[in-house]
Coordinates of C-alpha atoms in Angstrom, one line a residue:
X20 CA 274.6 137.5 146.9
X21 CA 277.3 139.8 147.8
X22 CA 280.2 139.7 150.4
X23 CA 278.8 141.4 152.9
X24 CA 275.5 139.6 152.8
X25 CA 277.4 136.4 153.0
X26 CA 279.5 137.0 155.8
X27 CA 275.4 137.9 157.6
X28 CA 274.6 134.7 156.9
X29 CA 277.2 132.9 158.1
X30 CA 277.2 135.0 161.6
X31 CA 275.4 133.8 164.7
X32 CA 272.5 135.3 166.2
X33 CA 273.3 137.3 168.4
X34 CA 271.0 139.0 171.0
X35 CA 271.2 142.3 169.7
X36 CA 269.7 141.0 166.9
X37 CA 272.7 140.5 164.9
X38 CA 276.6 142.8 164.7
X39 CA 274.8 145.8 163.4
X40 CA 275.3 147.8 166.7
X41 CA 278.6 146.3 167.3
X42 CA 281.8 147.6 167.4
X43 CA 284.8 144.8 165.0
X44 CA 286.5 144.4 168.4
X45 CA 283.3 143.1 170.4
X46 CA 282.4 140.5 167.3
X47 CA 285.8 139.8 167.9
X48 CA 285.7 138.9 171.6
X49 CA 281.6 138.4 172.4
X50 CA 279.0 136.1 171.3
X51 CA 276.1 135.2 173.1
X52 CA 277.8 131.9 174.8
X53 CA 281.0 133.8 175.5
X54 CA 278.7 136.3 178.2
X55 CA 278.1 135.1 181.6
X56 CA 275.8 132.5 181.7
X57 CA 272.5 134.1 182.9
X58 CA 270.3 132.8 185.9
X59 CA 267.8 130.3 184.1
X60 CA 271.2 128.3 182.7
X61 CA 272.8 128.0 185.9
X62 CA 271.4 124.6 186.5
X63 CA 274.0 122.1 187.3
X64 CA 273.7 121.1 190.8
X65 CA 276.0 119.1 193.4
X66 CA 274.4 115.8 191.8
X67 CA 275.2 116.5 188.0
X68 CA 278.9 117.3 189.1
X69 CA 279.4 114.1 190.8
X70 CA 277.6 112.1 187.9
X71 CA 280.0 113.9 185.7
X72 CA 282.9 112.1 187.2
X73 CA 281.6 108.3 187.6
X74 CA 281.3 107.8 183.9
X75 CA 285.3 106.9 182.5
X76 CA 287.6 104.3 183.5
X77 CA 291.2 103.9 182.3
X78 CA 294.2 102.3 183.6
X79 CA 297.1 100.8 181.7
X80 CA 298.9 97.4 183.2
X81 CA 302.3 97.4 183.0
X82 CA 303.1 94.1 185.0
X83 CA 301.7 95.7 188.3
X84 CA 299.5 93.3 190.5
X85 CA 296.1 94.9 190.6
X86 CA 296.2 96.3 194.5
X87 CA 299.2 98.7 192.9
X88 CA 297.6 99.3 190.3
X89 CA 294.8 100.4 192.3
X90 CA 296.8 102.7 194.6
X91 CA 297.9 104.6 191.4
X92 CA 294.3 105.2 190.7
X93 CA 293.7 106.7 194.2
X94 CA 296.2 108.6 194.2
X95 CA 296.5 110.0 190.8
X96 CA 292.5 111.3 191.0
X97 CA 293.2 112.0 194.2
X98 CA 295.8 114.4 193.4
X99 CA 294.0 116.0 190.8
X100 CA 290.7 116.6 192.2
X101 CA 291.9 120.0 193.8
X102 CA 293.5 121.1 190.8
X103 CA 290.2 120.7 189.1
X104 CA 288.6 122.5 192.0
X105 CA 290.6 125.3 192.1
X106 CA 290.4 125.6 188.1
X107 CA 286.7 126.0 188.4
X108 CA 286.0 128.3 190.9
X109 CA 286.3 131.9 189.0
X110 CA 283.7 129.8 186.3
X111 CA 281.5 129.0 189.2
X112 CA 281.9 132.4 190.7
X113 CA 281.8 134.3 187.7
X114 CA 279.6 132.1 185.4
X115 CA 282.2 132.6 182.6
X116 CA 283.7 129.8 180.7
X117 CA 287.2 129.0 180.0
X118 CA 288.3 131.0 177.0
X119 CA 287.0 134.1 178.7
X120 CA 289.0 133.2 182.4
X121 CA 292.0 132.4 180.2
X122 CA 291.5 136.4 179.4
X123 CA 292.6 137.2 182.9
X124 CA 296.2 135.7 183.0
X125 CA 296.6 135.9 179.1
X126 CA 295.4 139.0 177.8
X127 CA 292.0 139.4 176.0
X128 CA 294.0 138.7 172.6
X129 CA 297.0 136.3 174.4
X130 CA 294.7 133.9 175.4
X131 CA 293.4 132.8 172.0
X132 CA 297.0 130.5 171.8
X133 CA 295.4 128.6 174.8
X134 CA 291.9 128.7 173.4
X135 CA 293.4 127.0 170.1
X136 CA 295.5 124.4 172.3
X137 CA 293.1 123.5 174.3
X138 CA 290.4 123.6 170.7
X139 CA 293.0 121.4 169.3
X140 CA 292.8 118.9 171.8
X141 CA 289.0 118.8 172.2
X142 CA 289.2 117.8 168.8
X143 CA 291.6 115.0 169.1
X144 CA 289.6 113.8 172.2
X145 CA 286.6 113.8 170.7
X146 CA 287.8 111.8 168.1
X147 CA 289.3 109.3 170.6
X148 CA 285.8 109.0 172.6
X149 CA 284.9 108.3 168.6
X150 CA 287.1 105.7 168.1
X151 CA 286.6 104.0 171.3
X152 CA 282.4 104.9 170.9
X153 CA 283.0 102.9 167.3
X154 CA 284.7 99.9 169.0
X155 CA 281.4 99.3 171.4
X156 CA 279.1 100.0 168.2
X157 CA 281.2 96.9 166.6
X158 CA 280.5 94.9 170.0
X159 CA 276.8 95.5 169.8
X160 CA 276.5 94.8 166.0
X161 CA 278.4 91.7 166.5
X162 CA 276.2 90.7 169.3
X163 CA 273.0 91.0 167.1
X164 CA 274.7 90.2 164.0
X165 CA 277.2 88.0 163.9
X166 CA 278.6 87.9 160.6
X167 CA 279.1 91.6 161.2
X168 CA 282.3 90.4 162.0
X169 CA 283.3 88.6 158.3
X170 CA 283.2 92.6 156.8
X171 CA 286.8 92.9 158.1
X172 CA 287.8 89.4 156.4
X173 CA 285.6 89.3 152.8
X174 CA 284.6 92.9 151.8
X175 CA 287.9 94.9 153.1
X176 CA 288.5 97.9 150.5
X177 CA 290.4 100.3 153.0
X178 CA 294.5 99.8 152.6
X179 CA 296.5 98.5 155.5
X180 CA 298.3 102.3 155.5
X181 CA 294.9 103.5 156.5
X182 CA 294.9 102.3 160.2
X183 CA 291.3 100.6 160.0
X184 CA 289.2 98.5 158.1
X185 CA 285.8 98.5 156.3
X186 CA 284.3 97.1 159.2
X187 CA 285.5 98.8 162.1
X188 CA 285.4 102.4 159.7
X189 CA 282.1 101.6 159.3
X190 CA 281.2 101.3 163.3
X191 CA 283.3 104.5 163.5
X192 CA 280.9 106.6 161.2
X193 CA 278.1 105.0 163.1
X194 CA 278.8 106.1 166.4
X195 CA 279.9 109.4 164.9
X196 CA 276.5 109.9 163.4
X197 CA 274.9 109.0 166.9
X198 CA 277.0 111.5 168.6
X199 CA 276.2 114.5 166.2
X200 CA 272.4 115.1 167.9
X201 CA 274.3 115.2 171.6
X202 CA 276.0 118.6 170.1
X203 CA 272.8 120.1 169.1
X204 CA 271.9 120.7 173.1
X205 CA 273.2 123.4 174.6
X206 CA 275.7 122.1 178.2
X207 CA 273.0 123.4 180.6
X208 CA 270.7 121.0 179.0
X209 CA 272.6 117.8 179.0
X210 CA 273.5 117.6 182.3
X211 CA 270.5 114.9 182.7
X212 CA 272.4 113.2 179.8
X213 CA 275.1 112.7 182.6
X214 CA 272.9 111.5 185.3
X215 CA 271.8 108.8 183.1
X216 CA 275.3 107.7 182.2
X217 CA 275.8 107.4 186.4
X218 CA 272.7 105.2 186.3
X219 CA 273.2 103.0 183.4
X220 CA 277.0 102.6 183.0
X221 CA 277.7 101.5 186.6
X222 CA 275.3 98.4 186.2
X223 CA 276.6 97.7 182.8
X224 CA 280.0 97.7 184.7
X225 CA 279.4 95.5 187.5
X226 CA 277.6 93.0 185.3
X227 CA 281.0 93.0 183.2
X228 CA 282.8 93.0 186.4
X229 CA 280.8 89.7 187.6
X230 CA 280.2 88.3 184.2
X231 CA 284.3 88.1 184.1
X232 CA 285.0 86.9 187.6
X233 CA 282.6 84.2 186.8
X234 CA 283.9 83.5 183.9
X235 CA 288.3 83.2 185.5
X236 CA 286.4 81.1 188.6
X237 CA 286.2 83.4 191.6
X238 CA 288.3 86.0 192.4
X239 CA 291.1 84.1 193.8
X240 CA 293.1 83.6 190.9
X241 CA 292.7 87.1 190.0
X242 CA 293.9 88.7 193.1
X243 CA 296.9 86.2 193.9
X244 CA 298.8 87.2 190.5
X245 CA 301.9 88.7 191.2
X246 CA 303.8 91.8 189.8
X247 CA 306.1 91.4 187.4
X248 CA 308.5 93.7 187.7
X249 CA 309.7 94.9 190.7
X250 CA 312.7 96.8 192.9
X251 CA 312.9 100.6 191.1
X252 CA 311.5 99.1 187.8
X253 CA 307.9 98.9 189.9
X254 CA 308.4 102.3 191.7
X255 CA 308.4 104.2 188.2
X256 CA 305.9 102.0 186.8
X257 CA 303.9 103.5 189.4
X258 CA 304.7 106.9 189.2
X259 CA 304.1 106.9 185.7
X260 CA 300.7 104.9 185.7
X261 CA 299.7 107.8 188.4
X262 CA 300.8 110.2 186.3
X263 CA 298.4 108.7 183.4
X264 CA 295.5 108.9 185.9
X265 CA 296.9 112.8 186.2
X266 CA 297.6 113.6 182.3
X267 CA 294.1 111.9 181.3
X268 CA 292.7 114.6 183.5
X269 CA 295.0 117.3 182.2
X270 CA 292.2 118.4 179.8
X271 CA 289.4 118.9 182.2
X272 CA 291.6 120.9 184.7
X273 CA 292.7 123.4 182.1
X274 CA 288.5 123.4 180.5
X275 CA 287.0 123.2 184.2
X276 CA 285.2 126.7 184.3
X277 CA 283.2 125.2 181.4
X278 CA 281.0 123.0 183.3
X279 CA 281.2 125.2 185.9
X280 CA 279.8 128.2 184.7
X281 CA 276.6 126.5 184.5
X282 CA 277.0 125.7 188.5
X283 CA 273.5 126.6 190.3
X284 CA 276.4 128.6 193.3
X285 CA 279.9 128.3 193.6
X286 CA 279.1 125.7 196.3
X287 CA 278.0 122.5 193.7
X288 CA 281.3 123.3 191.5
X289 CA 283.5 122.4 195.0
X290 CA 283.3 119.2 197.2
X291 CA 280.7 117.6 195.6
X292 CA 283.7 117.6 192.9
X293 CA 286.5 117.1 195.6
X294 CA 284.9 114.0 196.8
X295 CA 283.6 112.5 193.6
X296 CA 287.1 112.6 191.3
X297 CA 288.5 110.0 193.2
X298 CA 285.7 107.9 194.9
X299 CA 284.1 107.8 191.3
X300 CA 287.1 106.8 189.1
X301 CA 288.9 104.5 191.9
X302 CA 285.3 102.6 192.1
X303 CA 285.1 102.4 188.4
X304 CA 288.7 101.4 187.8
X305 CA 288.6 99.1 190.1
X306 CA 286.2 97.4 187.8
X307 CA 288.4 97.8 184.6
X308 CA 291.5 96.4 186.8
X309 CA 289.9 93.5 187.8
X310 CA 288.0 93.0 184.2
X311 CA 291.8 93.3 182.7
X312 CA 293.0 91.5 185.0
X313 CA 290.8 88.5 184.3
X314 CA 291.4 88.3 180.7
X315 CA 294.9 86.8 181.8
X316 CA 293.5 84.0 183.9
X317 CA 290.9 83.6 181.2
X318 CA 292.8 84.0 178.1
X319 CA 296.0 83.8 178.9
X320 CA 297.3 87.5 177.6
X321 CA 296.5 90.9 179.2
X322 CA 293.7 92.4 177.7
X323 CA 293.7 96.2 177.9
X324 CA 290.7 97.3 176.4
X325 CA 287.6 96.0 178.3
X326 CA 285.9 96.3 174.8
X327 CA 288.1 94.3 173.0
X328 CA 287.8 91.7 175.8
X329 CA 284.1 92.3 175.6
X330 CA 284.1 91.0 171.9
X331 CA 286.3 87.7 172.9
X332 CA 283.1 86.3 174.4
X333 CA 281.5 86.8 171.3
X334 CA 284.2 84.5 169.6
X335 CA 283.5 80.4 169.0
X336 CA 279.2 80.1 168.5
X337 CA 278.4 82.1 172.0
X338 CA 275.0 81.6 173.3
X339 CA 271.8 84.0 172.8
X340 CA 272.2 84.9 176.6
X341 CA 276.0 85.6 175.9
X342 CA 275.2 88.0 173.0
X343 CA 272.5 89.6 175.1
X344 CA 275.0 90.6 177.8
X345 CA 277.5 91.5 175.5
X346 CA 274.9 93.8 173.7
X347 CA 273.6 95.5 176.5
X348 CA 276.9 95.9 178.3
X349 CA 278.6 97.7 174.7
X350 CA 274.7 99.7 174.8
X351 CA 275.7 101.4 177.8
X352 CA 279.6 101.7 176.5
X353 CA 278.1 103.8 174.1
X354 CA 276.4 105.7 176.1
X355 CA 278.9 106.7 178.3
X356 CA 281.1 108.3 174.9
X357 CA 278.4 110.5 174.0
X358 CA 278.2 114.1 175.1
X359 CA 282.0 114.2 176.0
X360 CA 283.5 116.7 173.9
X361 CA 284.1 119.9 176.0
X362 CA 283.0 122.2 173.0
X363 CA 283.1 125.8 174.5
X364 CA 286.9 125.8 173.5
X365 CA 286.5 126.2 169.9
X366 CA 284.3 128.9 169.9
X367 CA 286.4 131.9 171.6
X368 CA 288.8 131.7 168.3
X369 CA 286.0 132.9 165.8
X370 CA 283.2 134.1 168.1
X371 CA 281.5 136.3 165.1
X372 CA 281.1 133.2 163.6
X373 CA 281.2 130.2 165.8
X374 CA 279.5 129.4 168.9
X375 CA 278.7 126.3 171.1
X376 CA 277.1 124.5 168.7
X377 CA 279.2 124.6 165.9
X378 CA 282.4 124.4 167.8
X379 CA 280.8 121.2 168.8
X380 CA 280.1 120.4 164.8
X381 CA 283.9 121.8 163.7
X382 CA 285.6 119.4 166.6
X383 CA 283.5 116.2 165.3
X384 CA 284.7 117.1 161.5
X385 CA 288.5 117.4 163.0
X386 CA 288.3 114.3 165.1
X387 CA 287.1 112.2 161.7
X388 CA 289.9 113.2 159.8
X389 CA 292.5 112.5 162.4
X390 CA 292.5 109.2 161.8
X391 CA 292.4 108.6 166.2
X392 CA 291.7 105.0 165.8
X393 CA 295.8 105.2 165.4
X394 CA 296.4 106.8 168.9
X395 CA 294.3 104.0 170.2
X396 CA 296.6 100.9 168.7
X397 CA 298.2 100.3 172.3
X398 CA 297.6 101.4 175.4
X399 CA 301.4 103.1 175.5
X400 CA 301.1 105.1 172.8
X401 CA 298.0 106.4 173.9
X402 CA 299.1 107.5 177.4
X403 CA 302.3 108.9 175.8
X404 CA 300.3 110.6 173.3
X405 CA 298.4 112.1 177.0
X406 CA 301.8 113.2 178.8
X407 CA 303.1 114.7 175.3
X408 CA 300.3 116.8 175.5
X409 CA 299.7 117.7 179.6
X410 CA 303.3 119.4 179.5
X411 CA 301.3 122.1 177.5
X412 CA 298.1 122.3 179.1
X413 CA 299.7 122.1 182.6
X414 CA 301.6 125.0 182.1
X415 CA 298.7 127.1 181.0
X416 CA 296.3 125.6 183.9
X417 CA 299.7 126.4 186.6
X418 CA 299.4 130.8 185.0
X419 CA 295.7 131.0 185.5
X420 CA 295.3 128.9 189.0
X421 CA 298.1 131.5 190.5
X422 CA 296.6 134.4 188.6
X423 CA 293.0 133.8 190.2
X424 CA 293.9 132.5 193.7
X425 CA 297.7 134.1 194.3
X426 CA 298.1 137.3 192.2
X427 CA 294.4 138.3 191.7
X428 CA 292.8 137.1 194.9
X429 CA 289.4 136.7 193.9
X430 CA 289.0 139.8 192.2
X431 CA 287.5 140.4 188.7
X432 CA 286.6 143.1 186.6
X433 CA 284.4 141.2 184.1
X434 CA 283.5 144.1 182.4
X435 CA 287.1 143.8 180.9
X436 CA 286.8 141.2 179.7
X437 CA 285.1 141.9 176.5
X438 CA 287.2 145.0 176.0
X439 CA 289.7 146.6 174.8
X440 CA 290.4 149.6 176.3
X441 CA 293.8 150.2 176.8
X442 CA 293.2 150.8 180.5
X443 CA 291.3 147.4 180.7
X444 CA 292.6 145.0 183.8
X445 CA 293.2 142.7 181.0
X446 CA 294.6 144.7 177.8
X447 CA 298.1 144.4 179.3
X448 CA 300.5 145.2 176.1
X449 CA 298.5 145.6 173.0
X450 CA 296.3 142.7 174.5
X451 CA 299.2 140.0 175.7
X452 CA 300.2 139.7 178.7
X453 CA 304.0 138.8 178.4
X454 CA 304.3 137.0 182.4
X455 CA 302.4 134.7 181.6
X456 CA 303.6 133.4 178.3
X457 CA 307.8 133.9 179.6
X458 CA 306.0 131.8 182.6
X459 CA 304.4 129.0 180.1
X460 CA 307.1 128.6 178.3
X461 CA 309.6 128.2 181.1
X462 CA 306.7 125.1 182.2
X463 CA 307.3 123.5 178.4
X464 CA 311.3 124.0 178.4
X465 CA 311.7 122.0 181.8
X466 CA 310.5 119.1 180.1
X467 CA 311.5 119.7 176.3
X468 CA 314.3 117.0 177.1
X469 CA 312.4 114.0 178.6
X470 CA 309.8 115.1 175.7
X471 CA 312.7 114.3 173.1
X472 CA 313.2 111.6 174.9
X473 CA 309.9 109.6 174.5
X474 CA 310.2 110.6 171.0
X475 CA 313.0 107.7 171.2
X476 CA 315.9 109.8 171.4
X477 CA 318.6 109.3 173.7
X478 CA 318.3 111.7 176.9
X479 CA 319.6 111.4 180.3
X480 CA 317.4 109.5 183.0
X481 CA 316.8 112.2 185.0
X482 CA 315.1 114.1 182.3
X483 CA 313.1 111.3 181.3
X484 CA 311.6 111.3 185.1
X485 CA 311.1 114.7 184.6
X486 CA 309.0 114.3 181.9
X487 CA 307.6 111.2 183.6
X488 CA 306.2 114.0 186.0
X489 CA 305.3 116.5 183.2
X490 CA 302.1 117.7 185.4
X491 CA 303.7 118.9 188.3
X492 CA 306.5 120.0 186.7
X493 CA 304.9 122.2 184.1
X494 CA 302.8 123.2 186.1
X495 CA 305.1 124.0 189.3
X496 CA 307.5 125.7 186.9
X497 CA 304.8 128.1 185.1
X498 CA 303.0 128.9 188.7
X499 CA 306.2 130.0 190.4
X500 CA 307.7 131.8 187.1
X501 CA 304.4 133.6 186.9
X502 CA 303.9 134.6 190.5
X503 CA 308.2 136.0 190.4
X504 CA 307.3 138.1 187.2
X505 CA 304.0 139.7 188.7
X506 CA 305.7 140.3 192.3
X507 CA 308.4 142.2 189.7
X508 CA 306.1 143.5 187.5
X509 CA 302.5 143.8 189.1
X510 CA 300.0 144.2 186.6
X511 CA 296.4 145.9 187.2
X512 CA 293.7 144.2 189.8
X513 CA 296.3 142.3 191.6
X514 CA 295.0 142.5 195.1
X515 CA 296.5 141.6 199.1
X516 CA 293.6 140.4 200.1
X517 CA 291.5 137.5 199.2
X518 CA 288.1 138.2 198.0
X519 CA 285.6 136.8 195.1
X520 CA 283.7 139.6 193.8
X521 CA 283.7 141.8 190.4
X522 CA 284.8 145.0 190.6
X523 CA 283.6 146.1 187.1
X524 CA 279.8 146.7 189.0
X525 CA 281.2 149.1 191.4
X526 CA 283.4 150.8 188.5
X527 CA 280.4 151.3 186.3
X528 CA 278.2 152.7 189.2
X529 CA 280.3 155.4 189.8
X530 CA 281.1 156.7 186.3
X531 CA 278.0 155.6 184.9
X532 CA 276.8 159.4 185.7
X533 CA 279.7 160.7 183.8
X534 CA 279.4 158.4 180.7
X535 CA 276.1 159.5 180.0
X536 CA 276.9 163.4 180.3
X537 CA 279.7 162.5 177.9
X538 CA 278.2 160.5 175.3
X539 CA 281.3 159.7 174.0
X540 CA 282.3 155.7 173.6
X541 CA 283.5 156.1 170.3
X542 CA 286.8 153.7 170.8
X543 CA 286.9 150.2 170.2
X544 CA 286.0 149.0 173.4
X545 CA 283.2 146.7 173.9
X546 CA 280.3 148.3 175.9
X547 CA 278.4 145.2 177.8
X548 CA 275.7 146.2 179.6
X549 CA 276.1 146.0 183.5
X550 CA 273.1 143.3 183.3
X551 CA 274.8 141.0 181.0
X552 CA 277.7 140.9 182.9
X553 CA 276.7 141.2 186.4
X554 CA 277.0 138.2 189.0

C-alpha cells in the first residue's frame, strides 16, 4: 500500500464522497461535523438543555458552615449562567460549533491555539470524569463483592510513584471501557442520554442525601455546626469557593456553541439555560453540602468526596440492604460520568483526519495516560488545578463574547468561515487576527503573578486575589483590550447595529451570476455550497 493510499484510508468520509474534489485548504478547515449542523440534527430542545445542567455537584469545604457554603453556590452559577448564555448564542443562531465561532475573533488559522487549549483540556476532563467514574465503579464492586476491597492490600503490583493501586487502576479501566460506546453516538443523539441522568441521578441523590441525615440523627446537628474561620479569613474563603463554582464552569462557557449548535431555535439554547445553571447545581449541591457535611457528625472528619463517603458505609460487615443502597446510589454515579467529554474540540486541529468521533476516541487515550487520578488526591489541588487553567480559557471566552455581541453585532458571514480568501471577514493577516491574541494575552499577564503565586512562590497579596478572581479578570482584561484594538483598528463585518443574520447568503446571491460567467475559482478558497451553509 502506498502513501497516498494510506493517507485515503485514514481520512473521514466525507460527503463529497471523499477529498478528491477538494481543494488542501478546505481538508484543512472542513469536515462533515465542522459544517453547520443541518435541520434533522437540530434536536436539542428547552428540556435537554436544562437536564444538561442538573447532572454535577461540586463544592469544596474550607471551614464554612453549610448556609455559606451554599450562598457561594448560588452565586457562583449564578454568575456564570449568562456568560454561558451569551457564549452560545452565535452556535444556536448559526448551528456552528466552537472551533468554527472561535474562527470569527481568531482568524480561520489563529483559532486553532484555542481549539488545542480548549482539546487539551477536554482531555484532562475527561480523564477526571474517569477517575472519578472509576471511584463509583469501586463502590459498586465493593457493594457486590466485598473482598473487592483486599486487591489494594494482597495483590498490589503498581509502585507507590504511580498514584494508584491494582485495585482502584483496575476500576479506572473499567469505567473507561464503559464510557468508550457513549463516544460512538453522535451529540444530537445523546441528548436522551442526558434526560436519563436528570431522572436517575436526582433520586440516587436524595436517597444519599436521606440515607446520611439518617444516618448523623436529623438534621440538627448538621445545620448548627459553625464556621471555622471567620473575619477576612471567611470573606476570601468565600470568594474563592465562588470562584470554584465559576472556574469548574470555565470549560463549558468557552465550548458552549457545542451543545448549542444542535439547539432546535436559538430560543431552547437561552433561558431554559439561564434558569437551569443555577436552580440545577444549587439544588444538587445542596445535597453534596449537606452529605459532606454529615460525614463530620458521623465520622468525625470532613469527607469531601461523596464517593469516598459512600464507601465508609461499606466498611465493618454492612448489611445486604446497606450494600444494596450503596450499589444502586454508585449505579447512578456512574451514570452521570458518562457522555461528558465535550469532544467537538479535538477535531477542528486535524479535520482531514479527525472528526467527532475520534476526537472523542483521541481525548479517552489522553485522559488514560495522564495519570488524573493525581489531580483528584484533594479537593485543593483539584480546584487549583481549575483556576490555573480558567485564566486561559477566560481570556479566550472574554475575545469571542465581545467579538459576537460588541464588535460584530450579530453579523456573520459563514461562508468565511471555511475560506481562505484573502478578502474573507475572517482571513485577517495571513489567517490571524492579531487583536485578539495582544487582547488574550494581556487577560493571562494580569494574573501571571498570583499564578506564580499558587505555584508556592512568594507574591504580593493583592496579586494573589487577583488570581483568586482569575475569571473576571481574564476575562474583563481580554474583553476591554479587544474591543480598544478593534475601535483602533476595525476589522471587516464589524457592524453599528445589532442584528443576528449571515451575510454570506446575501453576498453569494448577488455575485453568484458573475461566478458562473467567470468560471474561475481556481484559488485556495473553500467553495461551500450556499445549502450547506445557509441558516
Amino acid at each position: 500500500m502506498g502513501l497516498h493510499q494510506l493517507i485515503s484510508k485514514l481520512e473521514v468520509s466525507r460527503q463529497d464522497g471523499g477529498s478528491g474534489n477538494s481543494s488542501y485548504s478546505q481538508q484543512f478547515l472542513t469536515n462533515d461535523d465542522l459544517l453547520p449542523v443541518p435541520p434533522e440534527n437540530r434536536s436539542w430542545a428547552a428540556w435537554n438543555f436544562v437536564a444538561l445542567w442538573m447532572i454535577v455537584s461540586s463544592m469544596v469545604q474550607l471551614g464554612m458552615s453549610w448556609w455559606q457554603a451554599w450562598i457561594c453556590v448560588w452565586i457562583g452559577y449564578g454568575v456564570v449562567a449568562p456568560f454561558i448564555v451569551l457564549s452560545a448564542r452565535p452556535g444556536a443562531v448559526f448551528h456552528i460549533t466552537f472551533p468554527v465561532v472561535a474562527r470569527t475573533s481568531f482568524g480561520v488559522y489563529g483559532s486553532l491555539w484555542c481549539v488545542f487549549n480548549r482539546g487539551a483540556m477536554a482531555c484532562i476532563w475527561y480523564g477526571v470524569q474517569a477517575s472519578i467514574g472509576g471511584d463509583c465503579v469501586r463502590a459498586l464492586l465493593r457493594a457486590m463483592w466485598p473482598s473487592v476491597n483486599d486487591i489494594s492490600l494482597s495483590e498490589n503490583t503498581l509502585p507507590a510513584s504511580s498514584g494508584t493501586t491494582t485495585r482502584d487502576f483496575m476500576c479506572f479501566f473499567l469505567f473507561w471501557l464503559i464510557s468508550l460506546p457513549a463516544i460512538w453516538f453522535p451529540i444530537h443523539k445523546i441528548r436522551h442520554l442526558f434526560t436519563i441522568k436528570a431522572v436517575v441521578v436526582p433520586i440516587a441523590g436524595i436517597t444519599f442525601f436521606v440515607w446520611c441525615i439518617a444516618k448523623a440523627h436529623g438534621v440538627g446537628p448538621i445545620i448548627h455546626q459553625p464556621a471555622k474561620i471567620h473575619g477576612s479569613t471567611l470573606s476570601w474563603a468565600m470568594v474563592s469557593s465562588l470562584m470554584s463554582c465559576i472556574s469548574n464552569m470555565a470549560t463549558l462557557v468557552t465550548n458552549a456553541p457545542d451543545f448549542a449548535s444542535r439547539a432546535k431555535s436559538p430560543s431552547a439554547a437561552g433561558l431554559p439555560q439561564l434558569l437551569s445553571v443555577p436552580l440545577g447545581f444549587s439544588i444538587v449541591s445542596f445535597i453534596g453540602i449537606i452529605v459532606s457535611s454529615s460525614s463530620e457528625t458521623i465520622y468525625g472528619e470532613a469527607i469531601w468526596s461523596p464517593v469516598d463517603l459512600l464507601e465508609k458505609f461499606l466498611d465493618h460487615s454492612p448489611s445486604h440492604a446497606t450494600r444494596f443502597g450503596v450499589w444502586f446510589i454508585a449505579d447512578a454515579f456512574i451514570i452521570a460520568q458518562l457522555g461528558s467529554v465535550p469532544r467537538p474540540v479535538t477535531l477542528a486541529l486535524f479535520p482531514r483526519f479527525i472528526n467527532i468521533r475520534r476526537g472523542g476516541f483521541i481525548a479517552a487515550i489522553v485522559g488514560i495516560c495522564m495519570l488524573p487520578w493525581n489531580l483528584l488526591k484533594s479537593s485543593n489541588s483539584f480546584t487549583s488545578y481549575l483556576s490555573a487553567y480558567s485564566v486561559f480559557l477566560s481570556s479566550i471566552a472574554g475575545v469571542m463574547i465581545t467579538d459576537y455581541w460588541v464588535i460584530r453585532k450579530g453579523h456573520y458571514r459563514v461562508k468565511d468561515l471555511y475560506s481562505t480568501r484573502r478578502d474573507g471577514w475572517y482571513w485577517y493577516t495571513y489567517g490571524i487576527n492579531f487583536r485578539a491574541y495582544a487582547a488574550y494575552i494581556a487577560g493571562i499577564l494580569i494574573n501571571v503573578v498570583g499564578f506564580a503565586g499558587a505555584t508556592g512562590r512568594v507574591v504580593p497579596v493583592a496579586a494573589t486575589h487577583i488570581y483568586e478572581m482569575s475569571f473576571f479578570t481574564g476575562f474583563g482584561v481580554s474583553s476591554l483590550v479587544y474591543w480598544t484594538l478593534n475601535y483602533l483598528f476595525p476589522v471587516p463585518g464589524a457592524s453599528s447595529r445589532f442584528e443576528e443574520r449571515d451575510e454570506s447568503t446575501e453576498d453569494e446571491e448577488v455575485t453568484q451570476d458573475v461566478d458562473t460567467k467567470s468560471n474561475t475559482g481556481k484559488d485556495d478558497s473553500t467553495n461551500v455550497s450556499v445549502h450547506s451553509i445557509s441558516v
